[in-house]
Amino acid sequence: MIQLALPSFLFSLLLLAVLSSYILRRWERGVSLANGAMLGLAGVLLWHVPIDSPRLPIPLIPVVLDLRAGIWEYGFRLQFTQTNEPIVVIVLLLLGSGMLLTAAASQGRVFPPSMLLVGAGYIGVALMVDAPISTVFLAPASLAILMTLSVFPLQVGIGGEALTSLRAMLPPILATPFVLLAAWNMEQLPLNPQDIRLATGGAQLLGAGLLILLAPVPLHSAQPQLGESSPPIAMALTILLYQTLVLYLYFLATTSIPLLLSSTALNVWLTSTATVTLVWGGVAAAAASHPGRLLGYAMLHDWGLILLLLAGSDEGSLPMVISLFALRILSTMSASAGLSQIRQATGSLDAESLHGVGARMPWSTAAFLLGSLGLAGFPLTAGFSGHWSAIQALAEGDWRFAAVVLIASGSVIFGFVRMVGIFFGPLTYPRLPRERPLGVVFSLVAILLVTGMAIAPQLFEGPLARTLLAFD
Amino acid sequence: MAAFWASIPIHVILGLAACIPVVLWDWRVALPGILFVQLGTSALIGAVYGVPAPWPAVHLGIQALACLIILLSILQTSNVQVRNAGEFSSRLFRLLVLGIAALLVWAASDRVELPLLENATKVLFLWFAAVALITLGVTETALFGGVGLLLWLIPVQAFLSVLFPLPAVIVLLGILQILVALACSFLLLAEDDALTQIEVPSTDPDLAPGVYRRHSIASGARVLGYGIGYWMYTLFNRRLKSGGRNS
C-alpha cells in the first residue's frame, strides 16, 4: 500500500485531470463530466471526513491517504489544516462545478486543462502553511502568478479585447512589492523592538497591499469587462477563485497582525472605496445592455457590499461576510450556467441577438436571471437572506449606508428588468436552437439550489458554523 | 566600479532610457529599452548593493527571455495594427505627462522610505515605477501592457533582491516575469485574431449573423509552444520532401 499525504494526493488528482482533459480534448464533454464529478466528489468527501481521522484507504487503488501529513519542498510546507480546509473544499467544488458546466456549454477545448492548472495553483497557495517568508506575505506573489496564468483560460477560444485579461492580473502584481516590503519591516521588528515606525510602517504597507488585492474602485475594471469579453464560466471561476483566496489572506493577515486594524487607516479606506464600488456597480448595471457586463456589474455591487462588511471588522460581521460570499458563489455559478447556455445557442451575447431568447431557452434564462438577481439581494433568490441581514447590520451602525445599499441594489434590479424585456421580447431568430438536455439538467439544478437557499437559508448554518470555527 | 554605477549620470541615463519607450511608443525601441534598463539595474544592484553574483545575471537572463517571448509574438502577428495601434495622444502630450510625473516623484521621494537604498537609487526606482504605471494607464494594447508590466517588475525585483536575497523570492518573481511575458505574447496573438475577424452577414433573416476567424489562436500559440523545435521540424520536413521530389 502506498501512503500519500493529502497535498500529494490532491496534486496527483489534479494532474490526472489536467492531462486527461488535454490529451482527450476532442471528447471534451465526457472528460469534463468525469473530471467535474471526480473533483466535486473529492471536495464533498474532504468536507465530510474529519481532519483528525485515521488514515483512509481509497477504494479500488492501493493508496492510503494521510489527511494530516504535509509535504516539505524548497522551504515550502504544504499541509491540510483546519484553517485552510474550507478554502480547499471551496476551490475543489468550484473547479468541479465549472467542469460539469463546461460539459454542457463548451468554453473552448483548452479551457478545462488550463483552468484546472490554475485551480491546482490556488489549492497550493491555500495549503501553504510555511514558507521562507511568512505565507501571508508571500501569497500575493503567488496570486500574481496565478492571475497571470488565468489569462489563458480567460482568453482561450475567444478573440476580443485582450487588454481586459491583462487588467485582471494587475492588482496582485501591483500589490506584491507593498506586501513584501511590509514583510521586511516585520522581520526587522525583533532586532529593533523599540522602533515603533517599523511596526506601523509594516502594517500600513500590508494594509495598502491588501487594499490593492481586494480591488475595489478604481481597480475594479476587470470584473465587468471580463463579464463582457470572456466566456461566462471562465469569468466566474477566475473571479471567484481569486476572491476566495484574497478573503482568506485578509482573514489570515488581520488575525496574525492585529496592528493592521488598530494602527492603520485600512478600515477607513476600505469603507470609502467599498461604498463607491457598490454604488458604481449599481449605477453602471442600470445602463448595461450586455448580459455579461450586467452580470459583471452585479458582481461588482455584491463585492462592494462584502468589502463594506469586511471594513466593519467586528466579530459580528465575519459570519455575514462568509455567508454573503458563499451565496455569491452560488448565485454567480447559477448565472454563468444559464448565460453560457445562451451564449452557446446564440453565438454572441449582443443585445440584438438575444431578443426572445427567454421563450426559446426558458430554463437557461431562469438560471441566469435568478442567479444574477441574487447578487442584488432580490427576494426569493439565494442572495436575499444575506443582503437583508447585511442591510440590517449596516442600518444599526449608520442608516445612510443601508440606504445607499438599497438604492444601489434597486439600480441593479432595474438593469435586470430591462434585460427581462429583451429576453422575453419578440424572437429575432426563429431558428434559434432549443436547449440541450444536459443544459436543461444543469439549469434546473442551479434553479433548485438558488431557490432552495432562498426558501430555507438555515440549510447553510452548518457549513457556516464550521467555516467560522476554522477561522477562529 | 561601485562608484561608477552609483554615480548620478548613470542614474540619469537609466531614467531617460526607461521613459524613451513611452515617448516614442514603438516596439523596436521599447524592447531594447527594457533590456538596457534591466542591464543597468542588474549592474547597479550587483556592484553597489552587493547582491550575490548569480542573481543580477539571472535577472538579466530572465528579462532577455521575456523580451524574446514578446518579440516572437510580434513577429507572428499578421496585422500591423497590433504592433503600432493604441498610441496614446501625441508625443508632446506624453512628454508633458512624464514631466508632471517626474515632478511628483521628486516631490514624493523624501516621504517614501525604501530601506537599504541610497537616495539616488530610491528616486530612480520610483521613477521606473511611475513610468511603468503611466504606460499601463495609457496603453490600449497587450504589447505595451506587457512593456509596462515588465518595466514595473524591474525595480520590484531589484529592490526585493536587495531586501531578501533568498532564492525562493527571486525564483518566484522570475517565474512571474516569464509568465507575464507569455501571457502578454498570447494576448498579442489573441488581439491580432480579434482584429482579423471577419463578419459573415446572414443571408437567411431567420439565422443570427456569425463572426468567424480567418485563423485560430492556436496557429500563433503553436509557435510559442513548440518554439524553435517546431521551426526546425518543419524546415527538416520540407527539405526531406523536396529532396524526395528531386530524386
XYZ file of C-alpha atoms in Angstrom, chain A:
472
model
C 0.000 0.000 0.000
C 1.284 3.452 -0.906
C 0.895 6.073 1.777
C 0.155 9.537 0.416
C -0.068 12.902 2.144
C -3.257 14.770 1.224
C -1.468 17.564 -0.711
C 0.333 14.943 -2.839
C -2.954 13.153 -3.459
C -4.742 16.375 -4.451
C -1.965 17.392 -6.837
C -1.908 13.877 -8.371
C -5.678 14.074 -8.832
C -5.460 17.493 -10.469
C -2.508 16.452 -12.638
C -4.548 13.475 -13.820
C -7.472 15.780 -14.566
C -5.249 18.284 -16.436
C -3.570 15.591 -18.537
C -6.778 13.707 -19.326
C -8.643 16.878 -20.289
C -5.797 17.976 -22.557
C -4.993 14.648 -24.210
C -8.653 13.727 -24.643
C -9.795 17.248 -25.529
C -11.639 16.003 -28.615
C -14.021 14.261 -26.205
C -14.403 17.400 -24.128
C -17.892 16.700 -22.885
C -17.250 13.235 -21.458
C -13.883 14.142 -19.945
C -15.257 17.336 -18.374
C -18.159 15.385 -16.858
C -15.781 12.779 -15.403
C -13.333 15.368 -14.075
C -16.109 17.546 -12.684
C -17.674 14.613 -10.871
C -14.274 13.485 -9.533
C -13.335 16.947 -8.202
C -16.799 17.603 -6.784
C -16.731 14.228 -5.018
C -13.252 14.935 -3.630
C -14.499 18.283 -2.270
C -17.592 16.770 -0.653
C -15.601 13.891 0.887
C -12.951 16.235 2.276
C -15.688 18.291 3.905
C -17.339 15.266 5.485
C -14.271 13.372 6.699
C -12.917 14.760 9.999
C -9.423 16.134 9.611
C -8.087 14.107 12.581
C -9.472 10.811 11.300
C -7.064 7.849 10.929
C -5.515 7.025 7.582
C -8.091 6.494 4.868
C -7.803 3.667 2.356
C -9.006 4.708 -1.099
C -11.276 2.176 -2.779
C -10.004 0.364 -5.923
C -6.435 1.711 -5.727
C -3.668 0.646 -3.310
C -3.316 4.045 -1.691
C -3.752 5.064 1.933
C -4.450 8.744 2.484
C -2.984 10.633 5.441
C -5.022 13.805 5.905
C -2.698 15.457 8.398
C 0.624 14.705 6.710
C 2.287 17.542 4.828
C 4.890 17.834 2.111
C 8.032 19.934 2.507
C 9.898 21.086 -0.605
C 12.307 24.002 -1.187
C 11.423 25.599 2.120
C 7.658 25.481 1.441
C 5.416 23.323 3.608
C 2.016 22.329 2.259
C -0.403 20.825 4.738
C -4.138 20.367 5.103
C -5.224 22.095 8.315
C -8.474 23.070 9.934
C -7.905 26.692 8.853
C -7.403 26.042 5.144
C -9.949 23.200 4.945
C -12.921 25.387 3.823
C -10.782 27.132 1.204
C -9.505 23.878 -0.303
C -13.049 22.484 -0.368
C -14.449 25.656 -1.989
C -11.742 25.583 -4.677
C -12.411 21.882 -5.397
C -16.180 22.427 -5.570
C -15.780 25.473 -7.808
C -13.494 23.566 -10.167
C -15.827 20.555 -10.134
C -18.930 22.608 -10.893
C -17.044 24.587 -13.544
C -16.009 21.384 -15.319
C -19.548 19.981 -15.172
C -20.953 23.184 -16.659
C -18.275 23.096 -19.371
C -19.659 19.727 -20.435
C -22.960 21.416 -21.277
C -21.555 24.604 -22.836
C -18.027 24.426 -24.192
C -15.733 27.319 -23.293
C -13.038 26.234 -25.739
C -11.273 22.897 -25.849
C -8.185 24.044 -23.983
C -10.236 25.731 -21.261
C -10.592 22.688 -18.915
C -6.858 21.836 -18.661
C -5.768 25.459 -18.316
C -8.426 26.207 -15.685
C -7.559 23.038 -13.757
C -3.906 24.062 -13.783
C -4.825 27.438 -12.327
C -7.067 25.702 -9.763
C -4.173 23.438 -8.704
C -2.148 26.589 -8.067
C -4.910 28.046 -5.876
C -5.043 24.821 -3.862
C -1.250 25.036 -3.464
C -1.487 28.603 -2.128
C -4.299 27.635 0.256
C -2.333 24.623 1.560
C 0.870 26.639 2.112
C 1.440 26.808 5.876
C 5.150 27.603 5.936
C 7.496 29.365 3.512
C 10.893 31.116 3.531
C 8.928 34.321 4.248
C 5.650 34.201 6.193
C 2.886 32.805 3.961
C 0.757 35.948 4.417
C 3.490 38.000 2.767
C 4.403 35.553 0.045
C 0.816 34.792 -1.014
C 0.351 37.967 -3.148
C 3.310 36.984 -5.357
C 1.728 33.532 -5.784
C -1.637 35.140 -6.547
C 0.061 37.333 -9.165
C 1.464 34.197 -10.832
C -1.961 32.521 -10.772
C -3.793 35.539 -12.176
C -1.196 35.746 -14.940
C -1.849 32.078 -15.718
C -5.601 32.797 -15.671
C -5.179 34.841 -18.833
C -5.026 31.572 -20.795
C -8.414 30.104 -19.730
C -9.986 33.569 -19.949
C -8.893 34.225 -23.485
C -8.716 30.750 -24.971
C -11.219 30.079 -27.703
C -12.255 33.714 -27.897
C -10.869 36.799 -29.561
C -11.950 40.232 -28.490
C -10.487 42.682 -26.037
C -7.226 41.172 -24.929
C -6.449 44.071 -22.628
C -9.303 43.048 -20.305
C -7.486 39.880 -19.254
C -4.362 41.945 -18.713
C -6.261 44.273 -16.375
C -7.385 41.280 -14.309
C -3.800 40.433 -13.401
C -2.836 43.983 -12.405
C -3.979 44.112 -8.725
C -1.823 41.232 -7.400
C 1.192 42.351 -9.465
C 0.873 45.896 -8.114
C 0.301 44.679 -4.529
C 3.312 42.321 -4.381
C 6.060 44.911 -3.620
C 3.959 46.600 -0.909
C 3.358 43.337 0.917
C 6.950 42.113 0.601
C 8.253 45.461 1.865
C 5.878 45.056 4.806
C 7.415 41.615 5.390
C 10.875 43.171 5.605
C 9.640 45.703 8.187
C 8.067 42.924 10.253
C 11.225 40.818 10.060
C 13.289 43.719 11.402
C 10.969 44.184 14.356
C 12.638 41.608 16.682
C 16.011 43.291 16.008
C 14.657 46.767 16.903
C 11.704 46.196 19.229
C 11.743 49.854 20.328
C 11.330 51.168 16.787
C 7.592 51.720 16.548
C 7.950 53.070 12.997
C 8.926 49.636 11.737
C 5.752 48.075 13.098
C 3.367 50.786 11.971
C 5.159 51.193 8.617
C 4.913 47.431 8.025
C 1.231 47.398 8.957
C 0.492 50.362 6.680
C 2.297 48.765 3.753
C 0.472 45.477 4.326
C -2.814 47.395 4.530
C -2.089 49.142 1.233
C -1.195 45.798 -0.365
C -4.395 44.157 0.888
C -6.490 47.080 -0.326
C -4.990 46.734 -3.818
C -5.535 42.958 -3.741
C -9.204 43.392 -2.817
C -9.523 45.549 -5.962
C -12.318 47.986 -5.134
C -12.946 51.038 -7.386
C -10.755 52.247 -9.168
C -9.082 48.816 -9.587
C -12.396 47.140 -10.368
C -12.465 47.457 -14.168
C -11.547 43.840 -14.921
C -14.702 42.452 -13.305
C -17.386 43.949 -15.607
C -15.127 43.871 -18.664
C -14.383 40.175 -18.212
C -18.136 39.659 -17.995
C -18.498 41.147 -21.457
C -15.474 39.757 -23.235
C -14.777 36.328 -21.669
C -16.711 33.054 -21.653
C -19.125 33.207 -18.651
C -17.840 30.136 -16.810
C -14.207 31.177 -17.251
C -15.029 34.650 -15.951
C -16.967 33.330 -12.943
C -14.301 30.789 -11.963
C -11.413 33.226 -12.365
C -13.025 35.956 -10.280
C -14.418 33.649 -7.587
C -11.206 31.639 -7.113
C -9.162 34.827 -6.821
C -11.565 36.473 -4.387
C -11.792 33.326 -2.234
C -8.033 33.352 -1.743
C -7.860 37.121 -1.205
C -10.531 36.972 1.516
C -8.665 34.067 3.143
C -5.464 36.080 3.013
C -7.262 39.068 4.548
C -8.504 36.940 7.458
C -5.035 35.438 7.986
C -3.393 38.876 7.931
C -5.861 40.551 10.300
C -5.716 37.693 12.810
C -1.930 37.297 12.780
C -1.115 41.046 12.695
C -3.577 42.921 14.962
C -1.737 46.191 14.242
C -3.191 46.052 10.756
C -6.591 47.156 12.019
C -5.556 49.137 15.094
C -2.803 51.390 13.732
C -3.694 51.870 10.075
C -6.475 53.597 8.176
C -7.320 50.361 6.313
C -10.915 50.309 7.567
C -11.482 53.934 6.580
C -10.106 53.345 3.082
C -11.996 50.090 2.759
C -15.279 51.706 3.835
C -14.995 54.581 1.383
C -13.801 52.515 -1.596
C -16.344 49.752 -0.870
C -19.181 52.290 -0.814
C -18.064 53.739 -4.154
C -17.726 50.181 -5.528
C -21.232 49.091 -4.630
C -22.739 52.371 -5.835
C -20.836 52.263 -9.121
C -21.814 48.599 -9.614
C -25.465 49.591 -9.211
C -25.377 52.726 -11.373
C -23.470 51.063 -14.203
C -25.694 47.957 -14.080
C -28.764 50.127 -14.708
C -27.264 51.274 -18.004
C -25.710 47.962 -19.167
C -27.332 46.256 -22.139
C -24.882 43.350 -22.471
C -25.897 40.486 -20.141
C -22.283 39.529 -19.397
C -21.387 43.089 -18.498
C -24.579 43.361 -16.454
C -23.589 40.231 -14.538
C -20.127 41.743 -14.033
C -21.621 44.932 -12.569
C -23.998 42.941 -10.348
C -20.970 41.002 -9.075
C -19.138 44.282 -8.514
C -22.059 45.648 -6.499
C -22.163 42.481 -4.389
C -18.371 42.608 -3.899
C -18.691 46.224 -2.712
C -21.192 45.116 -0.067
C -18.862 42.314 1.089
C -15.986 44.798 1.367
C -18.179 47.220 3.298
C -18.966 44.489 5.833
C -15.314 43.485 5.902
C -14.456 47.056 6.863
C -16.760 46.670 9.878
C -14.218 44.076 11.109
C -16.060 43.319 14.329
C -16.910 39.771 15.330
C -20.483 40.079 14.109
C -19.519 40.949 10.539
C -17.365 37.842 9.939
C -20.295 35.364 9.669
C -22.091 37.805 7.390
C -19.062 38.190 5.130
C -18.675 34.413 4.859
C -22.371 33.813 4.261
C -22.595 36.611 1.671
C -19.559 35.243 -0.125
C -20.939 31.681 -0.145
C -24.238 32.955 -1.560
C -22.256 35.000 -4.086
C -20.570 31.801 -5.279
C -23.937 30.050 -5.627
C -25.583 32.978 -7.429
C -22.657 33.609 -9.783
C -22.286 29.964 -10.784
C -26.044 29.744 -11.423
C -25.969 32.900 -13.542
C -22.933 31.761 -15.514
C -24.527 28.318 -16.060
C -27.520 29.966 -17.728
C -25.526 32.583 -19.592
C -23.080 30.057 -21.035
C -26.012 28.061 -22.479
C -27.466 31.208 -24.034
C -24.073 32.219 -25.448
C -23.591 28.765 -26.935
C -27.003 28.834 -28.626
C -26.928 32.395 -29.958
C -23.198 32.568 -30.732
C -22.941 36.007 -29.172
C -24.264 37.945 -26.206
C -25.027 41.139 -28.090
C -28.431 42.525 -27.192
C -29.695 42.316 -30.789
C -29.276 38.532 -30.938
C -30.910 37.960 -27.535
C -34.423 39.199 -28.299
C -36.889 36.471 -27.417
C -34.273 34.049 -26.110
C -36.290 33.602 -22.921
C -39.168 31.943 -24.768
C -36.849 29.536 -26.610
C -34.481 28.796 -23.699
C -36.620 29.233 -20.551
C -34.517 27.154 -18.122
C -31.202 28.752 -19.005
C -32.752 32.229 -18.892
C -34.311 31.484 -15.491
C -30.979 30.205 -14.119
C -29.236 33.343 -15.363
C -31.847 35.766 -14.060
C -32.345 34.095 -10.663
C -28.596 33.811 -10.124
C -27.890 37.394 -11.172
C -30.763 38.851 -9.157
C -29.371 37.013 -6.133
C -26.301 39.214 -6.419
C -28.557 42.221 -5.868
C -30.419 40.585 -2.977
C -33.735 40.286 -4.823
C -36.456 38.494 -2.761
C -36.845 34.742 -3.420
C -33.272 34.401 -4.638
C -30.241 32.970 -2.847
C -28.724 36.359 -2.081
C -31.812 37.773 -0.360
C -31.148 36.473 3.163
C -27.513 37.622 3.096
C -28.357 41.059 1.738
C -31.207 41.529 4.173
C -29.000 40.692 7.187
C -26.246 42.945 5.832
C -28.612 45.893 5.349
C -29.984 45.420 8.874
C -26.466 45.309 10.321
C -25.438 48.413 8.393
C -28.610 50.266 9.438
C -27.798 49.594 13.108
C -24.490 51.438 12.644
C -25.446 54.197 10.219
C -28.763 54.186 8.339
C -27.228 56.121 5.425
C -25.072 53.122 4.419
C -28.156 50.901 4.427
C -29.990 53.436 2.264
C -27.093 53.584 -0.203
C -27.028 49.773 -0.448
C -30.803 49.656 -1.022
C -30.673 52.285 -3.759
C -27.715 50.608 -5.482
C -29.419 47.183 -5.270
C -32.571 48.720 -6.763
C -30.471 50.090 -9.589
C -29.017 46.623 -10.325
C -32.523 45.148 -10.296
C -33.646 47.847 -12.746
C -30.866 46.725 -15.089
C -32.187 43.171 -14.971
C -35.760 44.315 -15.541
C -34.512 45.841 -18.812
C -32.763 42.569 -19.615
C -36.001 40.625 -18.963
C -37.657 42.917 -21.525
C -35.018 41.911 -24.076
C -35.088 38.192 -23.219
C -38.851 37.913 -23.398
C -39.420 40.310 -26.297
C -40.255 39.215 -29.866
C -37.948 36.438 -31.103
C -35.414 37.816 -33.595
C -34.153 34.499 -34.965
C -36.960 31.912 -35.147
C -34.477 29.139 -35.949
C -32.620 29.586 -32.690
C -31.940 26.053 -31.357
C -33.738 24.842 -28.259
C -31.914 23.962 -25.041
C -29.880 20.781 -24.910
C -30.958 18.143 -22.350
C -27.715 18.374 -20.360
C -28.018 22.162 -20.275
C -31.605 21.877 -19.037
C -30.475 19.492 -16.261
C -27.723 21.853 -15.069
C -30.015 24.891 -15.292
C -32.659 23.054 -13.267
C -30.112 22.072 -10.617
C -28.943 25.703 -10.435
C -32.542 26.965 -10.124
C -33.272 24.417 -7.389
C -30.150 25.373 -5.446
C -30.790 29.104 -5.734
C -34.455 28.945 -4.801
C -33.775 26.279 -2.147
C -31.298 28.575 -0.451
C -33.822 31.420 -0.694
C -36.620 29.393 0.899
C -34.512 27.638 3.533
C -31.393 29.710 4.291
C -30.938 27.712 7.506
C -29.519 24.905 5.313
C -26.354 26.952 5.223
C -25.964 27.267 9.004
C -23.921 24.072 9.460
C -21.220 24.848 6.876
C -21.117 28.477 8.075
C -20.528 27.448 11.705
C -17.752 25.095 10.648
C -16.071 27.739 8.487
C -16.239 30.217 11.374
C -14.650 27.621 13.646
C -11.859 27.154 11.105
C -11.088 30.874 11.001
C -11.107 31.101 14.811
